[in-house]
GROMACS .gro file of C-alpha atoms in nm:
model
  253
    1MET     CA    1   3.715  12.901  -4.580
    2LYS     CA    2   3.471  12.714  -4.357
    3TYR     CA    3   3.579  12.518  -4.050
    4ASP     CA    4   3.441  12.243  -3.828
    5LEU     CA    5   3.364  12.470  -3.533
    6VAL     CA    6   3.267  12.189  -3.295
    7GLN     CA    7   3.594  12.006  -3.356
    8LEU     CA    8   3.792  12.326  -3.306
    9ILE     CA    9   3.616  12.366  -2.970
   10LYS     CA   10   3.680  12.001  -2.881
   11ASP     CA   11   4.050  12.060  -2.949
   12ARG     CA   12   4.038  12.319  -2.670
   13CYS     CA   13   3.804  12.130  -2.434
   14LYS     CA   14   3.873  11.759  -2.383
   15LEU     CA   15   3.557  11.710  -2.175
   16LEU     CA   16   3.343  11.798  -2.476
   17GLU     CA   17   3.501  11.513  -2.671
   18ASP     CA   18   3.386  11.274  -2.398
   19ASN     CA   19   3.031  11.412  -2.371
   20PRO     CA   20   2.836  11.327  -2.689
   21LYS     CA   21   2.504  11.483  -2.579
   22ALA     CA   22   2.667  11.816  -2.494
   23SER     CA   23   2.854  11.796  -2.824
   24ASP     CA   24   2.530  11.731  -3.016
   25ILE     CA   25   2.357  12.028  -2.852
   26LEU     CA   26   2.650  12.256  -2.925
   27HIS     CA   27   2.659  12.137  -3.287
   28SER     CA   28   2.286  12.208  -3.327
   29LEU     CA   29   2.317  12.560  -3.184
   30LEU     CA   30   2.617  12.645  -3.401
   31LYS     CA   31   2.478  12.489  -3.718
   32TYR     CA   32   2.154  12.684  -3.726
   33ASN     CA   33   2.254  13.011  -3.564
   34TYR     CA   34   2.606  13.105  -3.666
   35SER     CA   35   2.837  13.121  -3.962
   36SER     CA   36   3.146  12.900  -3.971
   37GLU     CA   37   3.356  13.167  -4.142
   38ILE     CA   38   3.644  13.248  -3.906
   39LYS     CA   39   3.800  13.592  -3.893
   40ASP     CA   40   4.057  13.520  -3.624
   41ILE     CA   41   4.162  13.216  -3.421
   42ASP     CA   42   4.387  13.151  -3.122
   43GLU     CA   43   4.440  12.892  -2.848
   44TYR     CA   44   4.135  13.012  -2.651
   45GLY     CA   45   3.880  13.031  -2.931
   46MET     CA   46   3.780  13.208  -3.248
   47ASP     CA   47   3.610  13.519  -3.382
   48LEU     CA   48   3.359  13.461  -3.661
   49ASN     CA   49   3.284  13.698  -3.946
   50ASP     CA   50   2.929  13.768  -3.825
   51ASN     CA   51   3.054  13.926  -3.499
   52ILE     CA   52   3.033  13.606  -3.298
   53PHE     CA   53   3.300  13.534  -3.039
   54ILE     CA   54   3.362  13.179  -2.914
   55ARG     CA   55   3.589  13.128  -2.613
   56VAL     CA   56   3.692  12.820  -2.415
   57VAL     CA   57   3.805  12.880  -2.056
   58ASN     CA   58   3.840  12.605  -1.792
   59ASN     CA   59   3.578  12.373  -1.948
   60ASN     CA   60   3.344  12.666  -2.001
   61ILE     CA   61   3.245  12.736  -2.362
   62PHE     CA   62   3.117  13.088  -2.431
   63ILE     CA   63   2.932  13.194  -2.747
   64ASP     CA   64   2.893  13.571  -2.747
   65LYS     CA   65   2.658  13.744  -2.992
   66THR     CA   66   2.608  14.077  -2.819
   67ARG     CA   67   2.666  14.433  -2.933
   68GLU     CA   68   2.955  14.592  -2.750
   69ASP     CA   69   2.796  14.939  -2.753
   70THR     CA   70   2.448  14.848  -2.621
   71LEU     CA   71   2.505  14.497  -2.475
   72GLU     CA   72   2.195  14.381  -2.664
   73GLY     CA   73   2.200  14.032  -2.810
   74GLU     CA   74   2.247  13.670  -2.703
   75ASP     CA   75   2.507  13.483  -2.500
   76ILE     CA   76   2.533  13.107  -2.444
   77LYS     CA   77   2.752  12.930  -2.189
   78LEU     CA   78   2.812  12.555  -2.182
   79THR     CA   79   2.982  12.428  -1.864
   80LEU     CA   80   3.111  12.070  -1.853
   81SER     CA   81   3.201  11.861  -1.547
   82LEU     CA   82   3.423  11.557  -1.495
   83ASP     CA   83   3.125  11.337  -1.397
   84ASN     CA   84   2.977  11.367  -1.749
   85SER     CA   85   2.720  11.622  -1.633
   86PHE     CA   86   2.690  11.966  -1.788
   87SER     CA   87   2.485  12.281  -1.772
   88LEU     CA   88   2.370  12.531  -2.030
   89SER     CA   89   2.288  12.892  -1.952
   90TYR     CA   90   2.166  13.164  -2.185
   91TYR     CA   91   2.043  13.519  -2.198
   92ASN     CA   92   1.887  13.743  -2.461
   93TYR     CA   93   1.862  14.115  -2.391
   94PHE     CA   94   1.692  14.374  -2.610
   95LYS     CA   95   1.537  14.718  -2.582
   96THR     CA   96   1.214  14.844  -2.735
   97ASP     CA   97   1.085  15.199  -2.749
   98ASN     CA   98   0.952  15.171  -2.395
   99HIS     CA   99   1.101  14.865  -2.227
  100HIS     CA  100   1.403  14.655  -2.137
  101VAL     CA  101   1.341  14.284  -2.194
  102ILE     CA  102   1.567  14.018  -2.045
  103GLN     CA  103   1.524  13.649  -2.122
  104SER     CA  104   1.734  13.379  -1.962
  105PHE     CA  105   1.741  13.007  -1.896
  106ARG     CA  106   1.957  12.751  -1.720
  107MET     CA  107   1.942  12.378  -1.786
  108SER     CA  108   2.126  12.106  -1.595
  109PHE     CA  109   2.200  11.763  -1.745
  110THR     CA  110   2.313  11.431  -1.597
  111ASN     CA  111   2.403  11.132  -1.815
  112GLY     CA  112   2.267  11.315  -2.116
  113GLU     CA  113   1.924  11.374  -1.962
  114ILE     CA  114   1.784  11.704  -1.844
  115THR     CA  115   1.728  11.721  -1.469
  116LEU     CA  116   1.651  12.086  -1.390
  117ALA     CA  117   1.544  12.387  -1.596
  118ASN     CA  118   1.472  12.750  -1.513
  119ILE     CA  119   1.329  12.958  -1.800
  120SER     CA  120   1.232  13.323  -1.751
  121GLU     CA  121   1.145  13.651  -1.916
  122TRP     CA  122   1.143  13.986  -1.732
  123THR     CA  123   1.023  14.320  -1.869
  124TYR     CA  124   1.103  14.661  -1.716
  125SER     CA  125   0.989  15.005  -1.823
  126LYS     CA  126   1.266  15.233  -1.942
  127ASP     CA  127   1.136  15.476  -1.679
  128THR     CA  128   1.239  15.232  -1.404
  129PRO     CA  129   1.500  15.408  -1.187
  130LYS     CA  130   1.854  15.270  -1.231
  131ILE     CA  131   1.741  14.968  -1.434
  132SER     CA  132   1.993  15.039  -1.712
  133GLU     CA  133   2.272  15.058  -1.455
  134TYR     CA  134   2.177  14.726  -1.298
  135ILE     CA  135   2.148  14.551  -1.634
  136ASP     CA  136   2.467  14.695  -1.784
  137ASN     CA  137   2.680  14.617  -1.479
  138THR     CA  138   2.550  14.261  -1.459
  139LEU     CA  139   2.592  14.177  -1.827
  140LEU     CA  140   2.947  14.316  -1.827
  141ASN     CA  141   3.037  14.113  -1.517
  142LEU     CA  142   2.887  13.792  -1.656
  143HIS     CA  143   3.167  13.782  -1.913
  144ASP     CA  144   3.428  13.787  -1.637
  145PHE     CA  145   3.294  13.573  -1.351
  146ASN     CA  146   3.263  13.197  -1.336
  147TYR     CA  147   2.890  13.144  -1.284
  148ASP     CA  148   2.595  13.087  -1.512
  149PHE     CA  149   2.407  13.366  -1.684
  150TYR     CA  150   2.072  13.282  -1.527
  151LYS     CA  151   2.203  13.305  -1.171
  152GLY     CA  152   2.384  13.629  -1.247
  153ILE     CA  153   2.078  13.801  -1.394
  154LYS     CA  154   1.836  13.663  -1.134
  155ASP     CA  155   2.060  13.759  -0.840
  156ASP     CA  156   2.220  14.081  -0.962
  157VAL     CA  157   1.935  14.243  -1.156
  158ILE     CA  158   1.598  14.098  -1.059
  159ASN     CA  159   1.660  14.027  -0.689
  160GLU     CA  160   1.903  14.309  -0.622
  161ILE     CA  161   1.695  14.588  -0.771
  162TYR     CA  162   1.404  14.466  -0.557
  163THR     CA  163   1.621  14.451  -0.244
  164ASP     CA  164   1.776  14.794  -0.305
  165GLU     CA  165   1.487  14.983  -0.466
  166ARG     CA  166   1.177  14.766  -0.400
  167ILE     CA  167   1.116  14.761  -0.777
  168LEU     CA  168   0.942  14.466  -0.942
  169PRO     CA  169   0.933  14.391  -1.317
  170ASP     CA  170   0.640  14.542  -1.507
  171ALA     CA  171   0.572  14.188  -1.628
  172TYR     CA  172   0.746  13.853  -1.594
  173LYS     CA  173   0.702  13.482  -1.648
  174GLU     CA  174   0.911  13.203  -1.498
  175LEU     CA  175   0.903  12.829  -1.565
  176TYR     CA  176   1.071  12.578  -1.333
  177ILE     CA  177   1.107  12.210  -1.427
  178ASP     CA  178   1.244  11.935  -1.202
  179THR     CA  179   1.243  11.602  -1.386
  180TYR     CA  180   1.365  11.407  -1.079
  181MET     CA  181   1.067  11.522  -0.875
  182SER     CA  182   0.836  11.531  -1.181
  183LYS     CA  183   0.745  11.887  -1.091
  184VAL     CA  184   0.658  12.186  -1.309
  185GLN     CA  185   0.594  12.531  -1.168
  186LEU     CA  186   0.480  12.830  -1.373
  187ASP     CA  187   0.482  13.181  -1.224
  188ILE     CA  188   0.322  13.468  -1.419
  189ASN     CA  189   0.316  13.808  -1.248
  190ASN     CA  190   0.283  13.648  -0.901
  191ALA     CA  191   0.020  13.396  -1.010
  192THR     CA  192   0.169  13.048  -0.956
  193SER     CA  193   0.052  12.711  -1.082
  194GLU     CA  194   0.199  12.362  -1.044
  195GLU     CA  195   0.162  12.040  -1.238
  196GLU     CA  196   0.331  11.704  -1.277
  197TYR     CA  197   0.602  11.678  -1.541
  198ASP     CA  198   0.489  11.434  -1.809
  199GLY     CA  199   0.810  11.437  -2.015
  200ASN     CA  200   0.670  11.670  -2.281
  201MET     CA  201   0.937  11.941  -2.286
  202PHE     CA  202   0.817  12.062  -2.628
  203GLY     CA  203   0.470  12.128  -2.493
  204LEU     CA  204   0.605  12.325  -2.198
  205ILE     CA  205   0.826  12.539  -2.423
  206ASN     CA  206   0.530  12.599  -2.651
  207LYS     CA  207   0.306  12.695  -2.360
  208PHE     CA  208   0.567  12.928  -2.210
  209SER     CA  209   0.635  13.100  -2.542
  210ASN     CA  210   0.270  13.177  -2.601
  211ILE     CA  211   0.204  13.347  -2.269
  212THR     CA  212   0.134  13.709  -2.354
  213SER     CA  213   0.365  13.986  -2.237
  214ILE     CA  214   0.407  14.359  -2.274
  215GLU     CA  215   0.631  14.308  -2.577
  216GLU     CA  216   0.391  14.072  -2.751
  217ASN     CA  217   0.455  14.209  -3.102
  218ASP     CA  218   0.836  14.210  -3.088
  219LEU     CA  219   0.968  13.899  -3.266
  220ARG     CA  220   1.300  13.918  -3.082
  221ARG     CA  221   1.130  13.758  -2.786
  222PHE     CA  222   1.111  13.430  -2.981
  223LYS     CA  223   1.492  13.400  -3.001
  224MET     CA  224   1.506  13.212  -2.671
  225THR     CA  225   1.223  12.987  -2.788
  226ASP     CA  226   1.423  12.899  -3.098
  227ILE     CA  227   1.725  12.799  -2.888
  228LEU     CA  228   1.509  12.591  -2.651
  229LEU     CA  229   1.344  12.406  -2.938
  230LYS     CA  230   1.682  12.316  -3.090
  231ILE     CA  231   1.792  12.175  -2.755
  232ASN     CA  232   1.466  11.981  -2.728
  233GLN     CA  233   1.513  11.834  -3.074
  234VAL     CA  234   1.851  11.692  -2.970
  235LEU     CA  235   1.707  11.549  -2.648
  236ASP     CA  236   1.392  11.405  -2.806
  237LYS     CA  237   1.491  11.089  -2.989
  238ASP     CA  238   1.139  11.054  -3.130
  239TYR     CA  239   1.142  11.402  -3.280
  240SER     CA  240   0.968  11.409  -3.617
  241PRO     CA  241   0.988  11.725  -3.833
  242LYS     CA  242   0.657  11.636  -3.997
  243GLU     CA  243   0.480  11.616  -3.663
  244ARG     CA  244   0.651  11.907  -3.488
  245GLN     CA  245   0.771  12.143  -3.755
  246TYR     CA  246   0.616  12.456  -3.603
  247ILE     CA  247   0.552  12.626  -3.275
  248LEU     CA  248   0.220  12.794  -3.216
  249ILE     CA  249   0.244  13.172  -3.197
  250ASN     CA  250  -0.070  13.338  -3.063
  251ASN     CA  251  -0.254  13.012  -3.141
  252ARG     CA  252  -0.163  13.035  -3.509
  253LYS     CA  253   0.065  12.804  -3.713
   0.00000   0.00000   0.00000
């Protein structure tokens, strides 16, 4: 039996009922990424048949799609506030033969419009001392503490392993967008560029996705891109599938 997942979440989070843009984004993410077949349900949330766990705690909505044994996979957190603002944080973690790859973003919204965005990807060699310990401890704690995924990973993996061990990622890329200040900053392996924000979020996501990295051939790195594009489609009222039905990958359609 299929359920209306968004309405079940609204039943547990009144603020979502009063925030149509947050509701639309959540509906888009659930519709295209997860099954609506429920295995178990209680007052705090539901477990879906495809190993997805949805929880609602103090106006925080968690969607957990990670493997318990390896911690690999995706997590999404939607946090709503009384002033009709909300934030969305996300991470995707996967391992290749030689590397750990962590992707994460945080987006802040006011009155249904995006105000700030941090989007990043960090790659570490599996030979990096203690990197597994830092990642595992952080991802486990993120499910228990009340702060966004991006801040947790940035502070407790990226910054902390540098402070403690003086270890930098083998490769990284970070995109910062401030729509109030019309500012865009792109940092790729310590090379930083700035430009004025022209309102084209799709173009920035496309540009960020196509920056080459160590794990260029691993398609799992496009999972975050897929989530970002779905969010952009909800925000962009002029979105036209015929005009923007693809994202360029390595300059190919």
